[in-house]
Amino acid sequence: MIKAVRGTRDLLPPDTALWNFVEDTVREVFRAYNFHEIRTPIFESTELFARGVGEETDIVAKEMFTWEDRGRAESDKGQSLTLRPENTAGIVRAYIEHKMWDRGLNKFFSIGPMFRRERPQKGRYRQFYQIDAEIIGPPSAGSESPARDAEILELVATLLDRVGIKDWRLELNSVGCPNDRAQFNEALRKALEPVAAKMCADCQRRAVTNPLRVFDCKVPEDQPIIETLPRISHFLDEGCRKHFEEVKGILRSIGVDFVENDRLVRGLDYYTRTAFEFTHGALGAQNAILGGGRYDGLAEALGSPQPAPGIGFAIGEDRLVLSLTKSAEEAIRTPDVYIAPLGAGMNREAARLARELRRSNKDLVVELGDESFRLKKSFEAADKAKARYILIVGENEVKADAFALKHLASGEQVTVPRADLAARIAMQR
Ligand code: HAM
């Protein structure tokens, strides 16, 4: 038997009904905030992520699915390609490629699969799904303003409320500008010098190449050492401090709760200033439902001729679905009516009725049986499908042009003329 590859999984009904509920809800919310959908390819040049996300990040250093795409001819050079581990770099690439700065402020969202070669466990997969949102544009359009940060965070809070997730927690930090970061990195490097030898191999490497990434370390023995390291909050310059204060001020005034966490540096190199995560208790070890932040220099790092500050987030949709209280059974739509053709020649009559019903009311869910089924079997099939009504289509009914409609839960049965069927079935929904 051939099975799904480790770390990937099939999403099956009824669970897919929950996924659809989530996606329908977030699309509604995005519409209300004037966000528009963007779709970028699921693979890109490896260089995009190396430059965008950062060579020293766990994502780029260890987790990407990368392959060499051979050239079409002997003389053609091959190209290194990678399944996207995240969507921000791709969206910023598209923004630059299509010169979207002319459009002022852009508000994008995107829903789709991402790929990271991580050790699979509950809430962590090698193919997972993100709901991503980005606000990006020239500074003159207001892209740099703390109002955008607050808008993004308030949007997330609304989104989580709307899908029914109540007990989320917003952890907020400012990771400063490249200047602050250079000083912070220097301080970290110094602080790490005497202790790095006691840390894991990854941290020993990070201590030299990119000390900030030491904060990504998950090794329990290293945590007491990491606790003693300097914090970014002490290195913010005036501009960054003001920006952060303003973001917090707006959040307080609109009533979006948050906690400050100055150890939160996020696992991607492009972040500047605001960085955040929303966590949820039900998730266990993989407790971040979503993460995001500002990335004011990313567009330039990817070759944009114009500055394009931005801020965004990505929800781990798998984790969002795991923390829902709504059940798949509640979300799934079962048939309103099961049409049971009874006896030879009745498939045609049943098909005609099904077509009429579906056309007269697009919201009706109509399931169709088969004339070879005995009545008992039709009832069993209707039960199994969890239909609300069964509609009997036999020779007598066709002659009378009125049909036996039985409500399966109550057992109540009525004869309904063809013309009234759709309205009758829709009545008690
Ligand atoms: P990230 O924190 O790497 O950020 O991922 C965002 C979310 O994706 C995580 O909080 C988590 O819920 C989910 N996630 C990540 N890896 C996995 C996995 N292996 N299995 C299941 N879920 C996972 C980013 O990707 C940034 N691009 C977010 C962003 C957008 N920043 C600015 N704009």
PDB file of C-alpha atoms in Angstrom, residues 334-341 350 354 357-358 364-369 381-382 385 387 389 391:
ATOM      1  CA  THR A 334     -25.888  17.229   5.235  1.00  0.00           C
ATOM      2  CA  PRO A 335     -28.564  16.653   2.547  1.00  0.00           C
ATOM      3  CA  ASP A 336     -31.914  18.350   2.947  1.00  0.00           C
ATOM      4  CA  VAL A 337     -33.536  15.641   0.933  1.00  0.00           C
ATOM      5  CA  TYR A 338     -32.730  12.160  -0.291  1.00  0.00           C
ATOM      6  CA  ILE A 339     -34.669  11.300  -3.428  1.00  0.00           C
ATOM      7  CA  ALA A 340     -35.521   7.610  -3.554  1.00  0.00           C
ATOM      8  CA  PRO A 341     -36.609   6.324  -6.982  1.00  0.00           C
ATOM      9  CA  ALA A 350     -35.888  11.217  -9.809  1.00  0.00           C
ATOM     10  CA  ALA A 354     -33.479  16.621  -8.391  1.00  0.00           C
ATOM     11  CA  LEU A 357     -35.248  21.228  -6.833  1.00  0.00           C
ATOM     12  CA  ARG A 358     -31.602  22.290  -7.188  1.00  0.00           C
ATOM     13  CA  LEU A 364     -30.911  22.992  -1.107  1.00  0.00           C
ATOM     14  CA  VAL A 365     -28.620  19.974  -0.739  1.00  0.00           C
ATOM     15  CA  VAL A 366     -30.158  17.172  -2.776  1.00  0.00           C
ATOM     16  CA  GLU A 367     -28.936  13.572  -2.734  1.00  0.00           C
ATOM     17  CA  LEU A 368     -30.054  11.041  -5.283  1.00  0.00           C
ATOM     18  CA  GLY A 369     -30.656   7.285  -4.791  1.00  0.00           C
ATOM     19  CA  ALA A 381     -28.994   5.125   2.592  1.00  0.00           C
ATOM     20  CA  ALA A 382     -30.914   8.303   3.513  1.00  0.00           C
ATOM     21  CA  ALA A 385     -26.287  10.322   4.479  1.00  0.00           C
ATOM     22  CA  ALA A 387     -30.657  13.495   5.128  1.00  0.00           C
ATOM     23  CA  TYR A 389     -36.212  14.240   4.311  1.00  0.00           C
ATOM     24  CA  LEU A 391     -38.728  11.826  -1.082  1.00  0.00           C
TER      25      LEU A 391
END
